PDB file of C-alpha atoms and ligand atoms in Angstrom:
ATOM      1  CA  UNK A   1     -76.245 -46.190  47.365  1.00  0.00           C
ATOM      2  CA  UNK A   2     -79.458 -48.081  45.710  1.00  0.00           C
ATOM      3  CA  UNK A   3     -80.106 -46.326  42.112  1.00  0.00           C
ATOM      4  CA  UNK A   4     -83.661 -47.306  40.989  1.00  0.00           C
ATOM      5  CA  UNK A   5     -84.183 -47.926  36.686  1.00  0.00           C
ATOM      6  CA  UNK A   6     -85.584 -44.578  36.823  1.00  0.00           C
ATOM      7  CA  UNK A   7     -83.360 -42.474  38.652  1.00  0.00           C
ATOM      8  CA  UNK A   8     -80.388 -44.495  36.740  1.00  0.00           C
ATOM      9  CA  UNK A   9     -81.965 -43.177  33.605  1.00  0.00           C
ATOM     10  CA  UNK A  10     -82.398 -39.185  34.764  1.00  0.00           C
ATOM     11  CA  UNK A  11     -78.849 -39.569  35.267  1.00  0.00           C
ATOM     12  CA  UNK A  12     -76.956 -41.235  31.984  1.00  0.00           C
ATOM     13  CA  UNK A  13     -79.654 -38.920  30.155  1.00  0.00           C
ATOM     14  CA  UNK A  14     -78.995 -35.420  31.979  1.00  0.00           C
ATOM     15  CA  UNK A  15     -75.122 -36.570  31.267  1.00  0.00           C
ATOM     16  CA  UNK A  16     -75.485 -37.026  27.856  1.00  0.00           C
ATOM     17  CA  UNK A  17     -78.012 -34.161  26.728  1.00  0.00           C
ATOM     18  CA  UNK A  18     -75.583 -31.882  28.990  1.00  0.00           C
ATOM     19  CA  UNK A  19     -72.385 -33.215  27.254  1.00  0.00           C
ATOM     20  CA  UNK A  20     -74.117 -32.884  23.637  1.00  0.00           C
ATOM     21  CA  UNK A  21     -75.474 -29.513  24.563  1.00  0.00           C
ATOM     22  CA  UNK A  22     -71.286 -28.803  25.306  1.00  0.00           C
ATOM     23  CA  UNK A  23     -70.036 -29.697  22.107  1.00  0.00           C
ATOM     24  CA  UNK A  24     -72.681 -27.713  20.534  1.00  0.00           C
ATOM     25  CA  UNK A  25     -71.689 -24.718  21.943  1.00  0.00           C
ATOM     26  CA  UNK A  26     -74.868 -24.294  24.336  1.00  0.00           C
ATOM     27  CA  UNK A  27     -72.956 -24.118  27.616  1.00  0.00           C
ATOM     28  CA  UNK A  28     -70.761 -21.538  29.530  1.00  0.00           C
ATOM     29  CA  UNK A  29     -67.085 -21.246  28.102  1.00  0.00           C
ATOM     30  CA  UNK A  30     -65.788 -22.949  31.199  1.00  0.00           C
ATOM     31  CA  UNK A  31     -66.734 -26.290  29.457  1.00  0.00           C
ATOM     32  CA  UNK A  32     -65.303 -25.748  26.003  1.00  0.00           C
ATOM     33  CA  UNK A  33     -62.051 -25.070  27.661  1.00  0.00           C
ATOM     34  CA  UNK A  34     -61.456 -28.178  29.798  1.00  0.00           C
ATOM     35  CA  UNK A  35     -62.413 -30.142  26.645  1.00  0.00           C
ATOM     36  CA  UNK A  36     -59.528 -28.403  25.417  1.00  0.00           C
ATOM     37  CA  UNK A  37     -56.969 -28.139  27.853  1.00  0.00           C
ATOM     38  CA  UNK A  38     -57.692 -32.313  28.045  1.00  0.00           C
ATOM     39  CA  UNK A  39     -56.750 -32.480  24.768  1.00  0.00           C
ATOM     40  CA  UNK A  40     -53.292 -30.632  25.040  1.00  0.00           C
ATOM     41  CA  UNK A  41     -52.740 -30.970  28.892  1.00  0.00           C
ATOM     42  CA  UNK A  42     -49.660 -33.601  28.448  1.00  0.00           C
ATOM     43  CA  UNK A  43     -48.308 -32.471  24.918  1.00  0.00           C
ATOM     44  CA  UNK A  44     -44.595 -30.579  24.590  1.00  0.00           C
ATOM     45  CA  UNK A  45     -45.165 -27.836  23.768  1.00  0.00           C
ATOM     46  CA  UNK A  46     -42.764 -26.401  20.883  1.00  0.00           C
ATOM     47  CA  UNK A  47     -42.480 -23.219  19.030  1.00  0.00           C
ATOM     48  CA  UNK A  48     -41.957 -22.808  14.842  1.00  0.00           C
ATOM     49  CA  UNK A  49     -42.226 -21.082  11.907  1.00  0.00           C
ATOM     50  CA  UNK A  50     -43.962 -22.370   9.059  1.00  0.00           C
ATOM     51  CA  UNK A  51     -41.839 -23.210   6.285  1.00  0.00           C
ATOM     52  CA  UNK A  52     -44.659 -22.365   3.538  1.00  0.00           C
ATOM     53  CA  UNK A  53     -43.798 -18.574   2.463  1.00  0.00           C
ATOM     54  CA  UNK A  54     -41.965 -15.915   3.039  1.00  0.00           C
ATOM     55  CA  UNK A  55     -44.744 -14.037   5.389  1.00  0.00           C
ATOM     56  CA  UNK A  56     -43.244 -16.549   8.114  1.00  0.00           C
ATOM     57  CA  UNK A  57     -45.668 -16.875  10.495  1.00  0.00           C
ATOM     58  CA  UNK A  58     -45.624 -18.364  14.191  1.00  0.00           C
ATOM     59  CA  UNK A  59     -46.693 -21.957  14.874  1.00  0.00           C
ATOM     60  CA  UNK A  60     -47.266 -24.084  18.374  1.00  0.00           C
ATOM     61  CA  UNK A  61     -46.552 -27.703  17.833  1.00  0.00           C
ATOM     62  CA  UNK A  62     -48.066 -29.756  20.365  1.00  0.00           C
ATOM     63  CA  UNK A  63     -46.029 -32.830  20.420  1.00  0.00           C
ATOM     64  CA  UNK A  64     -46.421 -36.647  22.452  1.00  0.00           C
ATOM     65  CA  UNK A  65     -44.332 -39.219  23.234  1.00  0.00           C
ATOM     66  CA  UNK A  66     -41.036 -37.888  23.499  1.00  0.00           C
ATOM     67  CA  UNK A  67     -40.874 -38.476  27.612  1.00  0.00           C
ATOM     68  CA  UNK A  68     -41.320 -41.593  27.609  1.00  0.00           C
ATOM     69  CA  UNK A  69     -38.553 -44.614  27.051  1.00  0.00           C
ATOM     70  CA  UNK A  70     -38.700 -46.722  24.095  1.00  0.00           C
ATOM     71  CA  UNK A  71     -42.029 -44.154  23.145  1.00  0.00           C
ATOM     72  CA  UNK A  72     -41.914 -42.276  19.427  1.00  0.00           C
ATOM     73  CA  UNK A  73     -42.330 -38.605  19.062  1.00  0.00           C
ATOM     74  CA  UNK A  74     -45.644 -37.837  17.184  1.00  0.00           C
ATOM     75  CA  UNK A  75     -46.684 -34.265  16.280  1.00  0.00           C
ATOM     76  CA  UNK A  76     -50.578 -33.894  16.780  1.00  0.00           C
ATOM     77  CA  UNK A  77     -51.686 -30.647  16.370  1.00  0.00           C
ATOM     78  CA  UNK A  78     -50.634 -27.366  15.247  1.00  0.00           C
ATOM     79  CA  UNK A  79     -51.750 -23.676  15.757  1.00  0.00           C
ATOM     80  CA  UNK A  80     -51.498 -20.387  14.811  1.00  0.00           C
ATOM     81  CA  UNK A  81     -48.754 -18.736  18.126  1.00  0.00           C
ATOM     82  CA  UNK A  82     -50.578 -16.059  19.675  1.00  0.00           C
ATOM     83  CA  UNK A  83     -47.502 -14.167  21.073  1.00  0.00           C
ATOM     84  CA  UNK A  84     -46.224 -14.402  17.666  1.00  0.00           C
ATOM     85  CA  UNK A  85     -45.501 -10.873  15.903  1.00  0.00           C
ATOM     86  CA  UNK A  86     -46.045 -11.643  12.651  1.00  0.00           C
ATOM     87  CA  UNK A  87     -49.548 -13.966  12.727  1.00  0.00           C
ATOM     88  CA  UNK A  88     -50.282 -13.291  16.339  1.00  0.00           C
ATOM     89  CA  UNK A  89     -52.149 -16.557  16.229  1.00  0.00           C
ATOM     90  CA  UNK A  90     -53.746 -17.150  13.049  1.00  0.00           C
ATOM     91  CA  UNK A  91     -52.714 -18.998  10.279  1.00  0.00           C
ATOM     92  CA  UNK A  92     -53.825 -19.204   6.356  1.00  0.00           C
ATOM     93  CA  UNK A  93     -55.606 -22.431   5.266  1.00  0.00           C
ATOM     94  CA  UNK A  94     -52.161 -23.635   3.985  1.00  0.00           C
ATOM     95  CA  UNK A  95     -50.421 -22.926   7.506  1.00  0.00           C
ATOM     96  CA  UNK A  96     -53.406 -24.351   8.665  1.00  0.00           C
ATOM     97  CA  UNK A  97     -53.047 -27.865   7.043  1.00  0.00           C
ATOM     98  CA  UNK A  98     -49.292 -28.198   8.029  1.00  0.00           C
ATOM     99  CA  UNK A  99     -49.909 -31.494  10.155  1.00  0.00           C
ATOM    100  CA  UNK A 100     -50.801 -33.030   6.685  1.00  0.00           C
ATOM    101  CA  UNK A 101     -47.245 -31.821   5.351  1.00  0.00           C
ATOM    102  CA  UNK A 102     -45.417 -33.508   8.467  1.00  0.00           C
ATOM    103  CA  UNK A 103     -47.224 -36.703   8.132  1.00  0.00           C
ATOM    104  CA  UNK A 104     -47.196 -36.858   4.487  1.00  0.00           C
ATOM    105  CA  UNK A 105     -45.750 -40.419   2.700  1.00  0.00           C
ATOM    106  CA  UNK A 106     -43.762 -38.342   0.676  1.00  0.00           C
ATOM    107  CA  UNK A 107     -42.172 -36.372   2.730  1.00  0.00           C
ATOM    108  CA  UNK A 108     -38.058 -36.530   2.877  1.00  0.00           C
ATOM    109  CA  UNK A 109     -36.542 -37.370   6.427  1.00  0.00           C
ATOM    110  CA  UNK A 110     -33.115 -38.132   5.333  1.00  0.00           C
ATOM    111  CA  UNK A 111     -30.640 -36.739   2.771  1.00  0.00           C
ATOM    112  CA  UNK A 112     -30.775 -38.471  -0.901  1.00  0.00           C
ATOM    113  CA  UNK A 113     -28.210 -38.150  -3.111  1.00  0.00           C
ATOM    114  CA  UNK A 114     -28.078 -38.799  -7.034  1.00  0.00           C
ATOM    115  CA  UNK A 115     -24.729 -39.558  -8.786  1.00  0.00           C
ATOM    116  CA  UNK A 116     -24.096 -37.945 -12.218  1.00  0.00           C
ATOM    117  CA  UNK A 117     -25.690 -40.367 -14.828  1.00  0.00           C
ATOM    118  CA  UNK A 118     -27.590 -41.862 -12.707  1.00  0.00           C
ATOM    119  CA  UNK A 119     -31.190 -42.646 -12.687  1.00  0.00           C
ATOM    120  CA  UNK A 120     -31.446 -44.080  -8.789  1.00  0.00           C
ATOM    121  CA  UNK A 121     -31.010 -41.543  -5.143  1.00  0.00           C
ATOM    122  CA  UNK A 122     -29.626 -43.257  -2.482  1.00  0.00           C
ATOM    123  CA  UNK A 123     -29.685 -42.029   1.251  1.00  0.00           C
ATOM    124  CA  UNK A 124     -26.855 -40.914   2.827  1.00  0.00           C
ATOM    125  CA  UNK A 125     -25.813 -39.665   6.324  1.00  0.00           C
ATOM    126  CA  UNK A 126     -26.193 -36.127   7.440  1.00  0.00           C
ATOM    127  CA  UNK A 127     -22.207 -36.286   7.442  1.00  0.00           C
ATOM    128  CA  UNK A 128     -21.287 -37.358   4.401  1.00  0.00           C
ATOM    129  CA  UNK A 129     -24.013 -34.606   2.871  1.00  0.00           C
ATOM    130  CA  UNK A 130     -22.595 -32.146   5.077  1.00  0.00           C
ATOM    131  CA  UNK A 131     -18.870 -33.336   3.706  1.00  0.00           C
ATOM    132  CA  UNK A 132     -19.932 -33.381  -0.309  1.00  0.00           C
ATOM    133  CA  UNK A 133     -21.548 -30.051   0.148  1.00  0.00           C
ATOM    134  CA  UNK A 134     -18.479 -28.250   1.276  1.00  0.00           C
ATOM    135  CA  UNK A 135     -16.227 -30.486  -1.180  1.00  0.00           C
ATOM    136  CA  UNK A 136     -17.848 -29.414  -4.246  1.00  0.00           C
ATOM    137  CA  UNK A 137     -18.497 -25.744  -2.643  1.00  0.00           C
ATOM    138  CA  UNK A 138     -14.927 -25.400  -2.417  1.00  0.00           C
ATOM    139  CA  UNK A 139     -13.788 -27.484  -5.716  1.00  0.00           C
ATOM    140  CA  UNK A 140     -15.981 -24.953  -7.653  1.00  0.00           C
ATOM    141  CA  UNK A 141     -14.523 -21.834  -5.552  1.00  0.00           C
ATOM    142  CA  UNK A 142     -11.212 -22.462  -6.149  1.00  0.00           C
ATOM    143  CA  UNK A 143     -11.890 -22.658  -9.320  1.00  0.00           C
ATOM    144  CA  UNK A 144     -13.894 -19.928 -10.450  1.00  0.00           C
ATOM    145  CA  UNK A 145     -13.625 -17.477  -7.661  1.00  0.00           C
ATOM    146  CA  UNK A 146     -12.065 -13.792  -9.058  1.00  0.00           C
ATOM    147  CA  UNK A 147     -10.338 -11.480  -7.240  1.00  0.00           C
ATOM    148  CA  UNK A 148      -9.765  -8.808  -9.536  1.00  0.00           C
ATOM    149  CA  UNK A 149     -10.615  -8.252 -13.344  1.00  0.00           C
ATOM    150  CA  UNK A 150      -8.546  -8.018 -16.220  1.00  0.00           C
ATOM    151  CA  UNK A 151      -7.980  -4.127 -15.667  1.00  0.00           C
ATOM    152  CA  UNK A 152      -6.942  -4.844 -11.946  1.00  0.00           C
ATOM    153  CA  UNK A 153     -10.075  -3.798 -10.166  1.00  0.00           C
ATOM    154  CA  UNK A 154     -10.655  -6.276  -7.505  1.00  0.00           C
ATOM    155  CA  UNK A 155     -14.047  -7.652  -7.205  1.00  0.00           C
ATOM    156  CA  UNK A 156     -13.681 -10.613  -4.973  1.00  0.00           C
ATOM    157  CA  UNK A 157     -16.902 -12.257  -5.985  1.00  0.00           C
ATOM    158  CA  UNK A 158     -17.635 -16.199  -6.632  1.00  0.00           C
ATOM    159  CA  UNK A 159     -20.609 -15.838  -9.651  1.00  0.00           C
ATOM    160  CA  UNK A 160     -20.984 -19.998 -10.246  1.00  0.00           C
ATOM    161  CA  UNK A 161     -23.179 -20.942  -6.804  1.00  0.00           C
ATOM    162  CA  UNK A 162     -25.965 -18.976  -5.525  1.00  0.00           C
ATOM    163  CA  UNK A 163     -27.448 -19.988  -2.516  1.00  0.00           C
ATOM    164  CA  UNK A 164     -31.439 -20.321  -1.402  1.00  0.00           C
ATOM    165  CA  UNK A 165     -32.229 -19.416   2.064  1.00  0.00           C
ATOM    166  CA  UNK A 166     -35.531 -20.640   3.815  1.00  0.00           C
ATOM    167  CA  UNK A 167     -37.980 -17.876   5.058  1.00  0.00           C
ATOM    168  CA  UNK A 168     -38.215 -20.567   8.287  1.00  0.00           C
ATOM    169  CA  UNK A 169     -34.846 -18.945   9.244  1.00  0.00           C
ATOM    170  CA  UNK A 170     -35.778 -16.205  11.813  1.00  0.00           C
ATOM    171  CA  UNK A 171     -34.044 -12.182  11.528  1.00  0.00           C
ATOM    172  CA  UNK A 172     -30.509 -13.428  13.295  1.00  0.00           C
ATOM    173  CA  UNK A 173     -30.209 -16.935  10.941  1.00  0.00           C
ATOM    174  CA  UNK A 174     -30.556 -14.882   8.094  1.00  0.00           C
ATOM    175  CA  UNK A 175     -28.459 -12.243   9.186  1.00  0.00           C
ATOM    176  CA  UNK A 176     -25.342 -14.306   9.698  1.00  0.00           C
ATOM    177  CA  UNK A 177     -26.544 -16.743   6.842  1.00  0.00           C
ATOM    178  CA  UNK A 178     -26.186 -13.033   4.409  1.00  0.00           C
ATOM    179  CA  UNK A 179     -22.641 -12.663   6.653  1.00  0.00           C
ATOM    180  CA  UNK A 180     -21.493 -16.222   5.571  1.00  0.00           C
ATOM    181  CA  UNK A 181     -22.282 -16.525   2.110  1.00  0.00           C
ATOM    182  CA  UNK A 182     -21.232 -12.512   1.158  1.00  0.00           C
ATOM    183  CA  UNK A 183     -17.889 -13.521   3.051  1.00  0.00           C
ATOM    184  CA  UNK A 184     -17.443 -16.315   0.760  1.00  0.00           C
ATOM    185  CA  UNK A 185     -17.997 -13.691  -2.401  1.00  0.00           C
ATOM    186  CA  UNK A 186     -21.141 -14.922  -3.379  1.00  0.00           C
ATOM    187  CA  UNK A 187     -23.757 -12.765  -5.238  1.00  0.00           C
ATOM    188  CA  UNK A 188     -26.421 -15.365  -6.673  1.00  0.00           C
ATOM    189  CA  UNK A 189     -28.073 -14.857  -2.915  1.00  0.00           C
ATOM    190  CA  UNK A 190     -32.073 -15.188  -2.416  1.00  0.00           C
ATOM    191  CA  UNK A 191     -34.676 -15.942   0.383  1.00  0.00           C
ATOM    192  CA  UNK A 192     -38.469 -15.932  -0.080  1.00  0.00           C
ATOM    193  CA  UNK A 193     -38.219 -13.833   2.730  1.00  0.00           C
ATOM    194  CA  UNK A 194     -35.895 -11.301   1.226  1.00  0.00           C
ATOM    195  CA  UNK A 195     -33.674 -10.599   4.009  1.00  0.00           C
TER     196      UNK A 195
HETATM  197  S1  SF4 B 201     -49.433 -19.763   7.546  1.00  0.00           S
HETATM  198 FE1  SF4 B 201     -49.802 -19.167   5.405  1.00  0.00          FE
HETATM  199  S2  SF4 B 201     -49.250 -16.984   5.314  1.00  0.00           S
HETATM  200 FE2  SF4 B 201     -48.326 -17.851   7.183  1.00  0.00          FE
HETATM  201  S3  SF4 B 201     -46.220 -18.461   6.569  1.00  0.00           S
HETATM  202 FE3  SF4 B 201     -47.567 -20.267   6.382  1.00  0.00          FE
HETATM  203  S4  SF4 B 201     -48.207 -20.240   4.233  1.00  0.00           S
HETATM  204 FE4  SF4 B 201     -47.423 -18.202   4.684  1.00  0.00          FE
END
């Protein structure tokens, strides 16, 4: 089909002054949403909580690159999770800037470890954290754990740790994270989510 200059230019400009018009918000909803479902149409989907505090709300992570061989996983956007209980979709400005937090330089990937004295961390495996952590958890146990007290009333409790949970955990993880560390006789026992 022949296109003269002037029909060429009714088209490109009825294309662009309709796609402007779309981002502005001047067309029917049915155009805002395939911009949108283009954007997350081939991300993994995954669902969260966000780590921030203990009100725990629901996140999507929208996620690319992890089908593909050779390819590296990159998170690239994050929302509020509608079917979520707690936030049923929204998120505070914090939540809201949680992409920032994942990308961040600073951020830790690995576990560090800092010998007594010493001014330099040095990463380690998950393995050998996961192996010093239940070395010097049980050194200091054995040590300092009480049974009963001087007048033979037995107590059973371990007062030198405490342990931190994370407000990420959901209701079970912190139900048999309380199970775990009570078992053990520990009373030092926290969560920003108070569970
Ligand atoms: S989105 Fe805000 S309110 Fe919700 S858990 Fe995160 S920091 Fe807390």
């Amino acid at each position: 089909m022949e296109v003269t200059r002037r029909e060429f230019l009714k088209i490109t400009g009825g294309t662009l002054a309709g796609s402007s018009l779309a981002l502005l918000g001047f067309t029917p909803e049915v155009a805002l949403a395939e911009v949108r479902q283009f954007k997350l149409a081939r991300a993994t989907e995954t669902r969260n909580t966000c780590p921030y505090c203990s009100v725990a709300c629901g996140i999507l992570m929208y996620g690319l690159g992890d089908r593909a061989k050779n390819a590296k996983t990159s998170i690239f956007h994050i929302e509020g999770d509608p079917d979520h209980p707690v936030n049923r979709g929204t998120l505070c400005p914090k939540g809201a800037g949680l992409i920032d937090f994942i990308h961040s330089d600073g951020r830790l990937h690995y576990p560090e470890y800092r010998a007594p004295r010493s001014a330099q961390w040095q990463r380690i495996s998950w393995e050998e954290a996961f192996d010093k952590i239940a070395r010097l958890l049980k050194k200091d146990r054995d040590a300092n754990f009480v049974a009963k007290t001087a007048d033979g009333l037995t107590v059973n409790r371990w007062l030198t740790t405490g342990m931190l949970a994370a407000s990420a955990s959901s209701n079970e993880a912190g139900y048999i994270t309380h199970k775990v560390i009570r078992s053990l006789g520990v009373l030092g026992f926290d969560n920003q989510a108070r569970v």
